[in-house]
Each structure stands twice: as structure tokens, then as C-alpha cells.
PDB file of C-alpha atoms in Angstrom:
ATOM      1  CA  ALA A 223      -3.300  13.749  23.556  1.00 90.00           C
ATOM      2  CA  ALA A 224      -4.920  11.117  26.238  1.00 94.00           C
ATOM      3  CA  LEU A 225      -4.184   8.055  23.389  1.00 93.00           C
ATOM      4  CA  GLU A 226      -0.301   9.591  23.497  1.00 89.00           C
ATOM      5  CA  ARG A 227       0.065   8.921  26.507  1.00 93.00           C
ATOM      6  CA  GLN A 228      -1.448   5.451  26.765  1.00 95.00           C
ATOM      7  CA  LEU A 229       0.837   4.267  24.323  1.00 94.00           C
ATOM      8  CA  ALA A 230       3.911   6.295  25.579  1.00 94.00           C
ATOM      9  CA  GLY A 231       3.386   4.162  28.866  1.00 96.00           C
ATOM     10  CA  GLN A 232       3.417   1.341  26.677  1.00 96.00           C
ATOM     11  CA  GLY A 233       7.121   2.014  25.324  1.00 96.00           C
ATOM     12  CA  VAL A 234       5.600   3.893  21.955  1.00 95.00           C
ATOM     13  CA  HIS A 235       7.158   7.440  20.577  1.00 90.00           C
ATOM     14  CA  LEU A 236       5.664   8.779  17.679  1.00 88.00           C
ATOM     15  CA  GLY A 237       7.876  10.249  14.719  1.00 90.00           C
ATOM     16  CA  PRO A 238       7.288  12.995  12.458  1.00 92.00           C
ATOM     17  CA  PRO A 239       4.670  12.856  10.142  1.00 92.00           C
ATOM     18  CA  VAL A 240       4.838  10.560   7.143  1.00 93.00           C
ATOM     19  CA  VAL A 241       3.373  12.251   3.565  1.00 96.00           C
ATOM     20  CA  GLN A 242       2.746  10.058   0.561  1.00 97.00           C
ATOM     21  CA  ALA A 243       1.251  10.684  -2.519  1.00 98.00           C
ATOM     22  CA  ASP A 244      -0.017   7.563  -4.596  1.00 98.00           C
ATOM     23  CA  LEU A 245      -0.476   7.594  -8.579  1.00 98.00           C
ATOM     24  CA  TYR A 246      -2.761   4.041  -9.337  1.00 97.00           C
ATOM     25  CA  PHE A 247      -2.387   3.040 -13.002  1.00 97.00           C
ATOM     26  CA  SER A 248      -4.667   1.373 -15.146  1.00 95.00           C
ATOM     27  CA  HIS A 249      -3.836  -1.291 -18.338  1.00 93.00           C
ATOM     28  CA  PRO A 250      -5.264  -0.973 -21.532  1.00 94.00           C
ATOM     29  CA  ALA A 251      -6.285  -4.208 -22.036  1.00 94.00           C
ATOM     30  CA  ARG A 252      -6.803  -5.596 -18.470  1.00 92.00           C
ATOM     31  CA  ASP A 253      -9.239  -4.554 -15.758  1.00 95.00           C
ATOM     32  CA  PHE A 254      -7.673  -4.139 -12.809  1.00 95.00           C
ATOM     33  CA  GLY A 255     -10.755  -3.871 -10.457  1.00 92.00           C
ATOM     34  CA  GLN A 256     -12.099  -7.147 -12.356  1.00 94.00           C
ATOM     35  CA  THR A 257      -8.798  -8.836 -11.891  1.00 93.00           C
ATOM     36  CA  ASP A 258      -8.190  -7.606  -8.039  1.00 93.00           C
ATOM     37  CA  GLU A 259      -5.129  -6.272  -8.905  1.00 95.00           C
ATOM     38  CA  ALA A 260      -2.904  -2.667  -8.563  1.00 95.00           C
ATOM     39  CA  PHE A 261      -0.257  -1.132 -10.076  1.00 96.00           C
ATOM     40  CA  ARG A 262       0.950   2.180  -8.255  1.00 97.00           C
ATOM     41  CA  MET A 263       3.606   4.636  -7.918  1.00 98.00           C
ATOM     42  CA  ARG A 264       3.982   5.568  -4.617  1.00 98.00           C
ATOM     43  CA  ARG A 265       6.130   8.479  -3.860  1.00 98.00           C
ATOM     44  CA  SER A 266       7.569   9.565   0.030  1.00 96.00           C
ATOM     45  CA  GLY A 267       9.732  12.315   0.085  1.00 92.00           C
ATOM     46  CA  ASP A 268      12.965  11.830  -1.778  1.00 94.00           C
ATOM     47  CA  SER A 269      11.735   7.955  -2.300  1.00 96.00           C
ATOM     48  CA  VAL A 270       9.762   6.615  -5.413  1.00 98.00           C
ATOM     49  CA  LYS A 271       8.150   3.176  -5.534  1.00 98.00           C
ATOM     50  CA  LEU A 272       6.590   0.982  -8.052  1.00 98.00           C
ATOM     51  CA  THR A 273       4.544  -1.457  -6.503  1.00 97.00           C
ATOM     52  CA  TYR A 274       2.128  -4.211  -8.323  1.00 97.00           C
ATOM     53  CA  LYS A 275      -0.002  -6.266  -5.898  1.00 95.00           C
ATOM     54  CA  GLY A 276      -2.014  -9.310  -7.099  1.00 95.00           C
ATOM     55  CA  PRO A 277      -5.087 -10.467  -6.629  1.00 94.00           C
ATOM     56  CA  LYS A 278      -6.020 -11.760  -3.260  1.00 91.00           C
ATOM     57  CA  LEU A 279      -4.888 -15.357  -2.195  1.00 92.00           C
ATOM     58  CA  ASP A 280      -6.971 -14.927   1.119  1.00 86.00           C
ATOM     59  CA  ARG A 281     -10.155 -13.318   1.750  1.00 80.00           C
ATOM     60  CA  THR A 282      -9.969 -13.442   5.552  1.00 90.00           C
ATOM     61  CA  THR A 283      -6.742 -11.892   5.983  1.00 89.00           C
ATOM     62  CA  LYS A 284      -6.481 -10.320   2.560  1.00 85.00           C
ATOM     63  CA  THR A 285      -3.032 -11.827   1.593  1.00 93.00           C
ATOM     64  CA  ARG A 286      -2.001 -11.295  -2.035  1.00 93.00           C
ATOM     65  CA  ARG A 287       1.426 -11.477  -3.715  1.00 95.00           C
ATOM     66  CA  GLU A 288       3.163  -7.720  -4.173  1.00 96.00           C
ATOM     67  CA  ILE A 289       6.531  -7.060  -6.155  1.00 97.00           C
ATOM     68  CA  GLU A 290       7.937  -3.801  -5.163  1.00 97.00           C
ATOM     69  CA  LEU A 291      10.789  -2.038  -6.811  1.00 97.00           C
TER      70      LEU A 291
END
């Protein structure tokens, strides 16, 4: 409650909770754990998105190429 008051004092207003369900896929000839990649399907309400995340380009900021459909 104290944190919510602090955030509200800075103009932050909390919305309703968002429920997301993720399903991660593997590849029969490629180990995404070894290549530092990920391929997932995310459902949030009525929305479904497929996301490919490439290997990290920068270890400090964890920057990576991401393609989402």
C-alpha cells in the first residue's frame, strides 16, 4: 500500500492485472540453449504472438534481435 501511494504521488496509476501464458518451442536440429535463442508463443487475453529472440548482441544490456508476429 505504501509503494502504491508513493507511485501515485509520482503520477503512476496501476491498471488491472495482465495474465500471460508462454509456450516455448525447441528445434529438432538446433539447441536454443546452446545458441542463446528462444522461440515462443505468448497468449494474453484474446491476443496471440509468436516471438523469435536471437542470441544476445550485448552481454551488459542483454540486447538481442527480436521478431514478433
